[in-house]
């Protein structure tokens, strides 16, 4: 008899029918003799409805009151799911984040979990009940309602699994696991039966939006085994592991991630003196714009080119900030390009294999794809290319690293 | 500087615009230097929407989960109202019933308030904040969310006023006070500036649905001065008083209440033996049907007629139950009438004035209105008449007791 914490997101509980389907799957788990704590999000659309109500009242809703408001979304779902379980003869009780004593700091709308009192839940589990918990929310030490920010339900689930020392934390999504790359782009993309925690972090941050980064970090910190599963079809999903010991047996590259949400900005011919990079980036970061890749080449004539990428939504504003700066600093030109894509290969196997980068660049070059920027980390190599080559690049790399044949990682 | 607890119902907070209007009125109270605790209901329609969601899941929603579900309705309103106050520069904080520690028994969906911890609220009031509390809800001693049943927001407000020893509890409704009778029926109906607690109880139970009965009882028990006011227009409203000392100065009758929700059932010619009344009523009450008036005349030939009234919605079922019983008992006939109305005169002044009943019956008789049933209490006389005479009867009694001239009760 195992204890599982299972999390279902907004789409999985988006209607009464979907909630009934979740109840069916929980009944199957109970019938198999397992103990279950289930974490749910607000029904899809509900959080947006509540935010629109707040925006109808004021342009700047107080964060404390925003949390009181949006936390009702999950509260509706937990009650409906508990009712659906009781209807099936499965004893169940629903709890808000406050009730289950998920204590957070007081950073409203983006609070961080500090502590979970597992006493109540344990009592219910011992009594044979399914415990239904509202994701995404908690309370601070003064008893004020807090929320963890969007996607926080994943973090709630992982945190509960850690507190209860659950056997596994199951995250149900609209995909049936983590793939070597997006199957919509590469037909031969394959589900990975396991992926390491570090790889998952890189895959998540690069746009494979299966799991929230904070939840993955949390899982890593507390060593919680997390399995990504489909809400809609049966299957073993993908297990996220934390043991790097068998690196040698793994393929060099586990997956290809990509992202077409970025834009590139270049300051051409800037005088290469100490502090010039920070002078260029300061107005951008002061405007609250997040910078992803940064590249500065060795220059000549005491001048250099400085390039960075931002989210495409921040492109126009960033360009204006740089143009204003360009007239202050001595630069030859300010250039930008919205039509770029970032493609990354990810794999812990890279650590012990040489020549991965050159294999990547060769494969792209053989297809005539020009590489505009390169950035690397220990288990990832990213390149920026012209957006129009994105699909071709992903397919090329997928076969270059033999990801259509990842038998070795299947269980 | 006074402390007021102010309660706004679902219609008064039924839209963002209405919530803004409530915030304006609370700002006026703060600007006048008063401390304010405000209790709000769910936005009108919201509770029904939630109930429909539950009914889509199951025919028999668990009461505990029903409370988790519907309590979100008020939680949305408190957040929006606090936002609207903050936008106006009025410091405010919202609290759910659980947060403000309104402790109830564990009778889910119809819980009764047992205790209120006024500590948090007092701290906020001392800090100059408006305290916004979700009506209709609390928690039991185990921390489970409870609700007080429909209309419970009035009770929340009165209970908070009692706990905080507020100067007055203001109940905002869609009428600007308690009237001598319904102004839609009698043009010359007048607002009463005061009404006694007992009169209000009789008026409320007779269909003047201004205040919930339980709230009025609560106010009487803890001696909370309650004022009924309009959400939509300025005015002093009607103050509910608890001092019966100046009965003599008051007019004999304070108001005319009426009710056309009832139906009448008569068992004709039942053998008049001890226990026959309870044998007739038992199947009706076993079916959970509430009986209002009961009348049994002195009989002849050892037989009597037994008449009672029920809510019109329960008429068909009651008739079937009696017909089934009629074949068991020895009765001459079972009759019923759905087309009746109950008209009542109410007033603490009746106690000290003789001849009130005959004045009532004379006035009705002069208009040719036949009285089918009569029931009396210390401060009320009710008659059942044919429904078609309802408006005529109310107008006739309103002028017979000179209610269009109640100057004496104006402040």
PDB file of C-alpha atoms in Angstrom, chain B residues 37 70 134 149 158 178 207 213 216 257 279 285 308 381:
ATOM      1  CA  UNK B  37     -17.332  46.647  10.517  1.00  0.00           C
ATOM      2  CA  UNK B  70     -20.984  28.091  -1.131  1.00  0.00           C
ATOM      3  CA  UNK B 134     -17.978  37.448   5.002  1.00  0.00           C
ATOM      4  CA  UNK B 149     -28.117  28.826   6.099  1.00  0.00           C
ATOM      5  CA  UNK B 158     -26.093  41.127  14.636  1.00  0.00           C
ATOM      6  CA  UNK B 178     -40.244  48.860   7.960  1.00  0.00           C
ATOM      7  CA  UNK B 207     -43.898  37.781   5.287  1.00  0.00           C
ATOM      8  CA  UNK B 213     -36.140  35.941  12.075  1.00  0.00           C
ATOM      9  CA  UNK B 216     -34.097  39.453  15.105  1.00  0.00           C
ATOM     10  CA  UNK B 257     -48.660  41.938   7.433  1.00  0.00           C
ATOM     11  CA  UNK B 279     -53.073  11.371  14.135  1.00  0.00           C
ATOM     12  CA  UNK B 285     -45.020  16.497   9.894  1.00  0.00           C
ATOM     13  CA  UNK B 308     -54.682  23.742   9.150  1.00  0.00           C
ATOM     14  CA  UNK B 381     -54.428  38.770  15.124  1.00  0.00           C
TER      15      UNK B 381
END
